[in-house]
Every structure is written in C-alpha cells, then in structure tokens.
mmCIF file of C-alpha atoms in Angstrom:
data_model
loop_
_atom_site.group_PDB
_atom_site.id
_atom_site.type_symbol
_atom_site.label_atom_id
_atom_site.label_comp_id
_atom_site.label_asym_id
_atom_site.label_seq_id
_atom_site.Cartn_x
_atom_site.Cartn_y
_atom_site.Cartn_z
ATOM 1 C CA UNK A 1 -73.471 47.138 -39.476
ATOM 2 C CA UNK A 2 -73.513 50.706 -37.777
ATOM 3 C CA UNK A 3 -70.445 51.896 -36.398
ATOM 4 C CA UNK A 4 -71.227 51.465 -32.778
ATOM 5 C CA UNK A 5 -71.652 47.658 -33.170
ATOM 6 C CA UNK A 6 -68.125 47.574 -34.629
ATOM 7 C CA UNK A 7 -66.791 49.441 -31.827
ATOM 8 C CA UNK A 8 -68.464 47.140 -29.199
ATOM 9 C CA UNK A 9 -67.139 43.894 -31.032
ATOM 10 C CA UNK A 10 -63.441 45.598 -31.380
ATOM 11 C CA UNK A 11 -63.706 46.415 -27.236
ATOM 12 C CA UNK A 12 -64.939 42.679 -26.500
ATOM 13 C CA UNK A 13 -62.014 41.393 -28.536
ATOM 14 C CA UNK A 14 -59.328 43.506 -26.900
ATOM 15 C CA UNK A 15 -60.886 42.408 -23.428
ATOM 16 C CA UNK A 16 -60.436 39.119 -24.209
ATOM 17 C CA UNK A 17 -56.952 39.113 -25.645
ATOM 18 C CA UNK A 18 -55.902 41.391 -22.167
ATOM 19 C CA UNK A 19 -57.490 38.385 -20.146
ATOM 20 C CA UNK A 20 -55.684 35.800 -22.251
ATOM 21 C CA UNK A 21 -52.792 37.478 -22.028
ATOM 22 C CA UNK A 22 -52.949 38.109 -18.279
ATOM 23 C CA UNK A 23 -53.899 34.408 -17.551
ATOM 24 C CA UNK A 24 -50.799 33.386 -20.025
ATOM 25 C CA UNK A 25 -48.731 35.335 -17.981
ATOM 26 C CA UNK A 26 -49.658 34.108 -14.028
ATOM 27 C CA UNK A 27 -47.846 30.615 -14.667
ATOM 28 C CA UNK A 28 -44.497 32.203 -15.253
ATOM 29 C CA UNK A 29 -44.981 35.177 -12.840
ATOM 30 C CA UNK A 30 -46.601 33.128 -9.783
ATOM 31 C CA UNK A 31 -45.618 29.611 -10.074
ATOM 32 C CA UNK A 32 -42.181 27.926 -9.771
ATOM 33 C CA UNK A 33 -40.682 24.428 -10.085
ATOM 34 C CA UNK A 34 -38.307 22.639 -7.875
ATOM 35 C CA UNK A 35 -36.589 20.084 -9.399
ATOM 36 C CA UNK A 36 -35.385 16.589 -8.085
ATOM 37 C CA UNK A 37 -32.069 17.527 -5.471
ATOM 38 C CA UNK A 38 -32.820 20.881 -5.482
ATOM 39 C CA UNK A 39 -34.689 23.056 -2.474
ATOM 40 C CA UNK A 40 -35.965 26.716 -2.815
ATOM 41 C CA UNK A 41 -35.261 29.377 0.105
ATOM 42 C CA UNK A 42 -37.811 31.937 -0.140
ATOM 43 C CA UNK A 43 -36.471 35.430 0.544
ATOM 44 C CA UNK A 44 -39.703 37.512 1.454
ATOM 45 C CA UNK A 45 -38.838 41.289 0.393
ATOM 46 C CA UNK A 46 -40.960 42.479 3.491
ATOM 47 C CA UNK A 47 -39.923 39.940 6.076
ATOM 48 C CA UNK A 48 -36.564 38.518 4.907
ATOM 49 C CA UNK A 49 -35.477 34.991 4.305
ATOM 50 C CA UNK A 50 -38.347 32.248 5.545
ATOM 51 C CA UNK A 51 -37.435 29.238 7.594
ATOM 52 C CA UNK A 52 -39.704 26.934 5.683
ATOM 53 C CA UNK A 53 -37.822 25.422 2.841
ATOM 54 C CA UNK A 54 -39.773 24.261 -0.383
ATOM 55 C CA UNK A 55 -39.211 20.631 -1.807
ATOM 56 C CA UNK A 56 -39.664 19.348 -5.127
ATOM 57 C CA UNK A 57 -43.181 20.442 -7.030
ATOM 58 C CA UNK A 58 -44.712 23.360 -8.049
ATOM 59 C CA UNK A 59 -45.076 26.264 -5.968
ATOM 60 C CA UNK A 60 -46.814 29.552 -5.632
ATOM 61 C CA UNK A 61 -45.030 32.485 -5.388
ATOM 62 C CA UNK A 62 -46.547 36.601 -4.863
ATOM 63 C CA UNK A 63 -44.192 38.316 -8.326
ATOM 64 C CA UNK A 64 -42.129 40.910 -6.565
ATOM 65 C CA UNK A 65 -42.640 39.981 -3.409
ATOM 66 C CA UNK A 66 -41.174 36.574 -2.864
ATOM 67 C CA UNK A 67 -37.663 35.504 -4.776
ATOM 68 C CA UNK A 68 -37.044 31.809 -4.458
ATOM 69 C CA UNK A 69 -33.289 30.553 -4.183
ATOM 70 C CA UNK A 70 -32.275 27.534 -5.622
ATOM 71 C CA UNK A 71 -29.943 25.330 -3.885
ATOM 72 C CA UNK A 72 -28.812 21.752 -4.755
ATOM 73 C CA UNK A 73 -28.427 19.059 -2.315
ATOM 74 C CA UNK A 74 -26.492 16.581 -4.406
ATOM 75 C CA UNK A 75 -23.460 15.280 -3.391
ATOM 76 C CA UNK A 76 -20.434 17.580 -4.871
ATOM 77 C CA UNK A 77 -16.280 16.633 -5.061
ATOM 78 C CA UNK A 78 -14.061 19.262 -3.478
ATOM 79 C CA UNK A 79 -10.309 18.853 -4.021
ATOM 80 C CA UNK A 80 -8.378 20.773 -1.760
ATOM 81 C CA UNK A 81 -4.165 21.020 -2.144
ATOM 82 C CA UNK A 82 -1.895 22.327 0.828
ATOM 83 C CA UNK A 83 1.794 22.396 1.123
ATOM 84 C CA UNK A 84 2.819 22.124 4.806
ATOM 85 C CA UNK A 85 5.613 21.028 7.302
ATOM 86 C CA UNK A 86 5.508 17.902 9.356
ATOM 87 C CA UNK A 87 7.090 17.532 12.776
ATOM 88 C CA UNK A 88 10.608 16.699 11.932
ATOM 89 C CA UNK A 89 10.246 20.020 9.335
ATOM 90 C CA UNK A 90 10.035 18.095 6.087
ATOM 91 C CA UNK A 91 7.855 19.927 3.390
ATOM 92 C CA UNK A 92 4.620 17.664 2.371
ATOM 93 C CA UNK A 93 1.996 18.355 -0.155
ATOM 94 C CA UNK A 94 -1.393 16.738 0.598
ATOM 95 C CA UNK A 95 -4.532 16.358 -1.513
ATOM 96 C CA UNK A 96 -7.516 15.694 -0.170
ATOM 97 C CA UNK A 97 -11.036 14.823 -1.807
ATOM 98 C CA UNK A 98 -14.014 16.070 -0.099
ATOM 99 C CA UNK A 99 -17.922 15.053 -0.918
ATOM 100 C CA UNK A 100 -20.167 17.155 0.674
ATOM 101 C CA UNK A 101 -23.906 18.689 0.714
ATOM 102 C CA UNK A 102 -26.056 21.387 2.481
ATOM 103 C CA UNK A 103 -28.067 20.282 5.847
ATOM 104 C CA UNK A 104 -31.944 21.037 4.196
ATOM 105 C CA UNK A 105 -32.950 22.451 7.582
ATOM 106 C CA UNK A 106 -29.793 24.732 7.658
ATOM 107 C CA UNK A 107 -30.319 26.149 4.323
ATOM 108 C CA UNK A 108 -31.739 29.249 5.315
ATOM 109 C CA UNK A 109 -29.105 30.054 7.863
ATOM 110 C CA UNK A 110 -26.187 29.231 4.969
ATOM 111 C CA UNK A 111 -28.471 31.858 2.842
ATOM 112 C CA UNK A 112 -28.335 34.571 5.438
ATOM 113 C CA UNK A 113 -24.648 34.248 6.749
ATOM 114 C CA UNK A 114 -23.046 32.513 3.904
ATOM 115 C CA UNK A 115 -24.702 32.804 0.280
ATOM 116 C CA UNK A 116 -24.963 30.687 -2.387
ATOM 117 C CA UNK A 117 -21.383 30.271 -2.962
ATOM 118 C CA UNK A 118 -21.055 28.661 0.580
ATOM 119 C CA UNK A 119 -18.848 25.922 -0.266
ATOM 120 C CA UNK A 120 -16.091 28.607 -1.590
ATOM 121 C CA UNK A 121 -16.044 30.095 1.365
ATOM 122 C CA UNK A 122 -16.113 27.975 4.353
ATOM 123 C CA UNK A 123 -14.575 24.604 2.477
ATOM 124 C CA UNK A 124 -10.722 25.778 1.610
ATOM 125 C CA UNK A 125 -10.367 27.674 4.911
ATOM 126 C CA UNK A 126 -11.355 24.830 7.522
ATOM 127 C CA UNK A 127 -9.527 22.035 5.301
ATOM 128 C CA UNK A 128 -6.451 23.765 4.996
ATOM 129 C CA UNK A 129 -6.573 24.772 8.624
ATOM 130 C CA UNK A 130 -7.217 20.535 9.758
ATOM 131 C CA UNK A 131 -4.533 19.655 7.295
ATOM 132 C CA UNK A 132 -1.784 21.757 8.728
ATOM 133 C CA UNK A 133 -2.791 21.242 12.599
ATOM 134 C CA UNK A 134 -2.501 17.210 11.572
ATOM 135 C CA UNK A 135 0.168 16.953 9.450
ATOM 136 C CA UNK A 136 2.297 19.025 12.284
ATOM 137 C CA UNK A 137 1.791 16.295 14.556
ATOM 138 C CA UNK A 138 3.660 13.440 12.660
ATOM 139 C CA UNK A 139 7.030 12.623 11.010
ATOM 140 C CA UNK A 140 7.666 12.615 7.287
ATOM 141 C CA UNK A 141 8.180 8.539 7.756
ATOM 142 C CA UNK A 142 4.899 8.175 9.750
ATOM 143 C CA UNK A 143 2.599 9.813 7.280
ATOM 144 C CA UNK A 144 3.298 6.597 5.355
ATOM 145 C CA UNK A 145 3.341 4.122 7.951
ATOM 146 C CA UNK A 146 0.129 5.553 10.031
ATOM 147 C CA UNK A 147 -1.618 7.069 6.928
ATOM 148 C CA UNK A 148 -4.884 5.294 7.639
ATOM 149 C CA UNK A 149 -4.790 7.039 11.385
ATOM 150 C CA UNK A 150 -3.826 10.366 9.702
ATOM 151 C CA UNK A 151 -6.602 9.850 7.466
ATOM 152 C CA UNK A 152 -8.921 9.151 9.935
ATOM 153 C CA UNK A 153 -7.776 12.150 11.944
ATOM 154 C CA UNK A 154 -8.225 14.721 9.396
ATOM 155 C CA UNK A 155 -11.712 12.931 8.670
ATOM 156 C CA UNK A 156 -12.960 13.488 12.121
ATOM 157 C CA UNK A 157 -11.856 17.222 12.303
ATOM 158 C CA UNK A 158 -13.300 18.278 8.847
ATOM 159 C CA UNK A 159 -16.698 16.928 9.649
ATOM 160 C CA UNK A 160 -16.847 18.243 12.882
ATOM 161 C CA UNK A 161 -15.959 21.563 11.555
ATOM 162 C CA UNK A 162 -18.170 21.505 8.677
ATOM 163 C CA UNK A 163 -21.062 20.822 10.852
ATOM 164 C CA UNK A 164 -20.752 24.236 12.432
ATOM 165 C CA UNK A 165 -21.139 25.648 9.177
ATOM 166 C CA UNK A 166 -24.688 23.431 8.359
ATOM 167 C CA UNK A 167 -22.458 21.594 5.552
ATOM 168 C CA UNK A 168 -22.819 17.618 5.977
ATOM 169 C CA UNK A 169 -19.812 15.440 4.984
ATOM 170 C CA UNK A 170 -20.044 12.156 3.219
ATOM 171 C CA UNK A 171 -16.484 11.148 2.904
ATOM 172 C CA UNK A 172 -13.147 12.578 2.944
ATOM 173 C CA UNK A 173 -10.271 10.860 1.445
ATOM 174 C CA UNK A 174 -6.373 11.367 1.114
ATOM 175 C CA UNK A 175 -5.983 11.196 -2.567
ATOM 176 C CA UNK A 176 -2.159 12.220 -3.132
ATOM 177 C CA UNK A 177 1.105 12.636 -0.616
ATOM 178 C CA UNK A 178 3.916 13.954 -1.731
ATOM 179 C CA UNK A 179 7.433 15.090 -0.255
ATOM 180 C CA UNK A 180 10.256 17.220 -1.341
ATOM 181 C CA UNK A 181 12.917 16.884 -3.289
ATOM 182 C CA UNK A 182 15.819 15.988 -0.728
ATOM 183 C CA UNK A 183 13.652 14.006 1.198
ATOM 184 C CA UNK A 184 12.574 12.002 -1.622
ATOM 185 C CA UNK A 185 16.142 11.602 -2.344
ATOM 186 C CA UNK A 186 16.779 10.663 1.078
ATOM 187 C CA UNK A 187 14.362 7.656 0.671
ATOM 188 C CA UNK A 188 15.636 6.471 -2.400
ATOM 189 C CA UNK A 189 19.389 6.224 -0.898
ATOM 190 C CA UNK A 190 17.982 4.486 2.230
ATOM 191 C CA UNK A 191 16.239 1.911 -0.384
ATOM 192 C CA UNK A 192 19.513 1.238 -2.375
ATOM 193 C CA UNK A 193 21.567 0.949 1.208
ATOM 194 C CA UNK A 194 19.048 -1.711 2.049
ATOM 195 C CA UNK A 195 18.923 -3.251 -1.403
ATOM 196 C CA UNK A 196 22.688 -3.630 -1.165
ATOM 197 C CA UNK A 197 22.857 -4.918 2.474
ATOM 198 C CA UNK A 198 20.464 -7.606 1.145
ATOM 199 C CA UNK A 199 22.841 -8.227 -1.703
ATOM 200 C CA UNK A 200 25.322 -8.876 0.621
ATOM 201 C CA UNK A 201 23.740 -10.825 3.261
ATOM 202 C CA UNK A 202 23.152 -12.845 0.345
ATOM 203 C CA UNK A 203 26.224 -13.476 -0.645
ATOM 204 C CA UNK A 204 27.498 -14.410 2.882
ATOM 205 C CA UNK A 205 24.495 -16.967 2.741
ATOM 206 C CA UNK A 206 25.827 -18.491 -0.328
ATOM 207 C CA UNK A 207 29.588 -18.851 1.134
ATOM 208 C CA UNK A 208 28.262 -20.556 4.098
ATOM 209 C CA UNK A 209 26.198 -23.102 2.053
ATOM 210 C CA UNK A 210 29.291 -23.723 -0.309
ATOM 211 C CA UNK A 211 31.270 -23.969 2.559
ATOM 212 C CA UNK A 212 28.976 -26.631 3.950
ATOM 213 C CA UNK A 213 28.803 -28.071 0.873
ATOM 214 C CA UNK A 214 32.702 -28.822 0.947
ATOM 215 C CA UNK A 215 32.452 -30.207 3.979
ATOM 216 C CA UNK A 216 29.809 -32.810 3.513
ATOM 217 C CA UNK A 217 31.528 -33.835 -0.032
ATOM 218 C CA UNK A 218 34.859 -34.011 1.740
ATOM 219 C CA UNK A 219 33.010 -36.221 4.525
ATOM 220 C CA UNK A 220 31.787 -38.433 1.911
ATOM 221 C CA UNK A 221 35.258 -38.950 0.042
ATOM 222 C CA UNK A 222 36.600 -39.692 3.550
ATOM 223 C CA UNK A 223 33.938 -42.337 4.175
ATOM 224 C CA UNK A 224 34.066 -43.718 0.804
ATOM 225 C CA UNK A 225 37.776 -44.128 1.158
ATOM 226 C CA UNK A 226 37.517 -45.883 4.541
ATOM 227 C CA UNK A 227 34.663 -48.417 2.813
ATOM 228 C CA UNK A 228 37.425 -49.237 0.084
ATOM 229 C CA UNK A 229 40.031 -49.916 2.927
ATOM 230 C CA UNK A 230 38.033 -52.079 4.852
ATOM 231 C CA UNK A 231 37.075 -53.730 1.467
ATOM 232 C CA UNK A 232 40.810 -54.347 0.597
ATOM 233 C CA UNK A 233 41.044 -55.920 3.811
ATOM 234 C CA UNK A 234 38.358 -58.130 3.992
ATOM 235 C CA UNK A 235 38.512 -59.197 -0.229
ATOM 236 C CA UNK A 236 41.992 -58.825 -0.768
ATOM 237 C CA UNK A 237 42.685 -57.676 -4.566
ATOM 238 C CA UNK A 238 39.271 -58.707 -5.940
ATOM 239 C CA UNK A 239 37.940 -55.121 -5.424
ATOM 240 C CA UNK A 240 41.076 -53.748 -7.576
ATOM 241 C CA UNK A 241 40.600 -56.090 -10.364
ATOM 242 C CA UNK A 242 36.922 -55.180 -10.763
ATOM 243 C CA UNK A 243 38.037 -51.556 -10.724
ATOM 244 C CA UNK A 244 40.928 -52.548 -13.447
ATOM 245 C CA UNK A 245 38.451 -54.496 -15.656
ATOM 246 C CA UNK A 246 35.925 -51.380 -15.910
ATOM 247 C CA UNK A 247 38.666 -49.443 -16.303
ATOM 248 C CA UNK A 248 39.590 -51.576 -20.052
ATOM 249 C CA UNK A 249 36.065 -51.554 -20.746
ATOM 250 C CA UNK A 250 35.823 -48.025 -20.579
ATOM 251 C CA UNK A 251 39.253 -47.541 -22.658
ATOM 252 C CA UNK A 252 38.064 -50.179 -25.089
ATOM 253 C CA UNK A 253 34.683 -48.551 -26.016
ATOM 254 C CA UNK A 254 36.394 -45.082 -26.156
ATOM 255 C CA UNK A 255 39.052 -46.161 -28.467
ATOM 256 C CA UNK A 256 36.710 -48.516 -30.755
ATOM 257 C CA UNK A 257 35.059 -45.012 -31.288
ATOM 258 C CA UNK A 258 38.259 -43.483 -32.684
ATOM 259 C CA UNK A 259 38.976 -43.637 -36.609
ATOM 260 C CA UNK A 260 42.400 -44.199 -36.062
ATOM 261 C CA UNK A 261 42.107 -47.501 -34.400
ATOM 262 C CA UNK A 262 41.897 -51.067 -36.136
ATOM 263 C CA UNK A 263 41.557 -54.599 -34.867
ATOM 264 C CA UNK A 264 43.695 -57.481 -35.753
ATOM 265 C CA UNK A 265 43.645 -61.023 -35.030
ATOM 266 C CA UNK A 266 46.082 -61.942 -32.632
ATOM 267 C CA UNK A 267 49.412 -63.773 -32.954
ATOM 268 C CA UNK A 268 49.434 -63.255 -36.617
ATOM 269 C CA UNK A 269 51.209 -61.338 -39.287
ATOM 270 C CA UNK A 270 49.143 -58.925 -41.877
ATOM 271 C CA UNK A 271 50.029 -56.466 -44.222
ATOM 272 C CA UNK A 272 48.214 -53.332 -44.520
ATOM 273 C CA UNK A 273 47.585 -50.869 -47.486
ATOM 274 C CA UNK A 274 48.419 -47.517 -46.185
ATOM 275 C CA UNK A 275 48.348 -45.755 -49.582
ATOM 276 C CA UNK A 276 45.077 -44.763 -50.244
ATOM 277 C CA UNK A 277 44.034 -43.136 -53.504
ATOM 278 C CA UNK A 278 46.488 -42.878 -56.352
ATOM 279 C CA UNK A 279 49.768 -42.557 -53.819
ATOM 280 C CA UNK A 280 51.966 -44.852 -53.733
ATOM 281 C CA UNK A 281 51.414 -48.160 -51.948
ATOM 282 C CA UNK A 282 52.831 -48.740 -48.684
ATOM 283 C CA UNK A 283 52.675 -52.024 -46.706
ATOM 284 C CA UNK A 284 52.937 -52.254 -42.879
ATOM 285 C CA UNK A 285 54.251 -55.200 -41.782
ATOM 286 C CA UNK A 286 53.317 -56.508 -37.966
ATOM 287 C CA UNK A 287 55.874 -58.769 -36.189
ATOM 288 C CA UNK A 288 55.198 -61.497 -33.662
ATOM 289 C CA UNK A 289 56.531 -58.981 -30.817
ATOM 290 C CA UNK A 290 53.970 -56.299 -31.521
ATOM 291 C CA UNK A 291 56.054 -53.947 -33.683
ATOM 292 C CA UNK A 292 54.861 -52.655 -36.954
ATOM 293 C CA UNK A 293 57.122 -51.304 -39.669
ATOM 294 C CA UNK A 294 55.934 -49.126 -42.217
ATOM 295 C CA UNK A 295 57.674 -46.301 -44.516
ATOM 296 C CA UNK A 296 57.039 -42.837 -42.607
ATOM 297 C CA UNK A 297 54.416 -44.410 -40.259
ATOM 298 C CA UNK A 298 55.017 -45.790 -36.633
ATOM 299 C CA UNK A 299 52.661 -47.918 -34.722
ATOM 300 C CA UNK A 300 52.491 -50.622 -31.363
ATOM 301 C CA UNK A 301 50.358 -53.569 -31.285
ATOM 302 C CA UNK A 302 48.882 -54.564 -28.291
ATOM 303 C CA UNK A 303 49.865 -58.156 -27.582
ATOM 304 C CA UNK A 304 46.529 -59.474 -25.525
ATOM 305 C CA UNK A 305 44.055 -57.529 -27.877
ATOM 306 C CA UNK A 306 45.395 -57.260 -31.037
ATOM 307 C CA UNK A 307 44.840 -53.529 -31.139
ATOM 308 C CA UNK A 308 47.042 -51.548 -33.762
ATOM 309 C CA UNK A 309 47.168 -47.860 -33.444
ATOM 310 C CA UNK A 310 49.092 -45.881 -36.006
ATOM 311 C CA UNK A 311 50.117 -42.671 -36.507
ATOM 312 C CA UNK A 312 51.822 -40.795 -39.605
ATOM 313 C CA UNK A 313 55.428 -39.337 -39.165
ATOM 314 C CA UNK A 314 55.935 -35.612 -39.712
#
C-alpha cells in the first residue's frame, strides 16, 4: 500500500472520530432534562431572564448562551420559632410549621428579585413579624382558650404576606406554645388552689349528706318507737313477750356454741367428773335448788332450762 493511500485512510478515520465525538457532546451541551416536581427558569446571557417557564421533559439550549436554573415546586416544610410578649407583658415562645411552594408563573420574578434561596430570605422575616403582631393582641391566658382563633389569624396574615413574594402557603399550624417560668408557676399554683377548693367543697357536701342521714335515721327511730307504743296500747304485753322469746332464742344459740356450757336434765341430781386426764378426780354435785358444789369450781344451774355453766376458781 502506498504512502498517499495510508494518509487518506488515517485522515478519514480522524474525521470520523471527530464527528462522532462532536455528536456525542451535543446531548450534554445542548439538551437538558426537567424532572417531575421541578421547573426551569432560563437565563439568557443576551436578554436576561426569560418569562417562559420550562416544565417536565427534555429541552434544547444553546451552550454558554442559555443557562437553565432548576426550582422545586414540591411542598416543603419550614419551622419558625420566635419569643415575644403578650398583651399583659408575659413572654411566650411559639413555634409554627409552614408548608410552602413557589408560584410557577412567578418563578422568573423570584429568580430576578430573591434568588434560589428565596425561602430563607422571605419566610423567617414575615413569619416573625406576623407572629409578634398577632400575639401582642392577646393575653397569655387567651392564647390557650382561643388558640384556634390565634392560629387562624396567623395563617391568614402569613398567606397574604407570602403572596406578595409569589410564594404559596398550603398549611400553617402552631406546633408548640410555651410560657415563661413565672407564668407557668402561677398557672400551677392556680390549679392547686382550684383542686383544694374542690376538695373542701366535697368535704362540705359529705358533711351535709351525713347530717341528712342522721336526721333520717332519727326520724325512723322515732317513727319505730311510736309504732311500738301504739302496738303496746292496742295489744298489751304480747309484743314484749314476742321480743323476750326472740331474745331467749338468741341467748340459747350463743350458749350452745360455747365449749364451757353443758345441758343437764331438769330437777335431777348428777355427779360430773371434772378431773380429766391424770389429775385427781373431782365430783360436782348439783342440788335441787340449782346450786353446784365442786372443789375449786363454782357453778349455777338454771332451773327452767337445766343449763349448767361452770368456771374454775383461781
């Protein structure tokens, strides 16, 4: 193969490689992608920021002449904290959480006036201003009792101020509300005093109930005594005999359960072995008049019931 032919082949390969390299660089230099949840503001180096906002997809640009700027249009949270005074000069610390995103049509204005960190430039300042102005209209105690109204006023004011900067507020909520140590101690003392008052009220009500119960019980006893008196007048001593029989039955039942009581036949004399075990035997004699004689033992017999109750002398 001659030298000119080799030179032609090498020149062709060089041109082909140069063309392929140039073609491979075109997508990275002239094309750009916009992902979902994003928008692009185009900065033209000759005319400035273009008003057209690019959406999702692949777009064409002129290298070094057109510079795309990506912005997220997804909701993002922002937590703002501030310490301010109430109407009655109590210090409170309030935290609010905001969900925000930029207005798509206002992205060129945001890029021209605020830049890509627009949220750090705008949201802290307007949130602190609105919270301090709103909290100053309420007493410390009203912030608890009217929290929903306070939250609504703060939300409406922040939404109105953010719209001036092309920022949309999806939700604003008060997450924390804390007071100073002195006010918190005052609230605790107030709760303790209320609990003591409720306790004293309960004691008074309990005493009143006990007084009423005593009155009702006394009235019942008086009514029972009256009924008994009327029954005695009408039926004579029959009621007393019935009560005597009932009392005798109760006494007999209690004596039957006692281990120191024995029942003996009526009108008879009996000898009782009171020794027990290896001790010397002692005999008890029961006379007809109900007297029992045992060495070291005293006893008395009931003539009617034949009951003998014995006890050892000490």
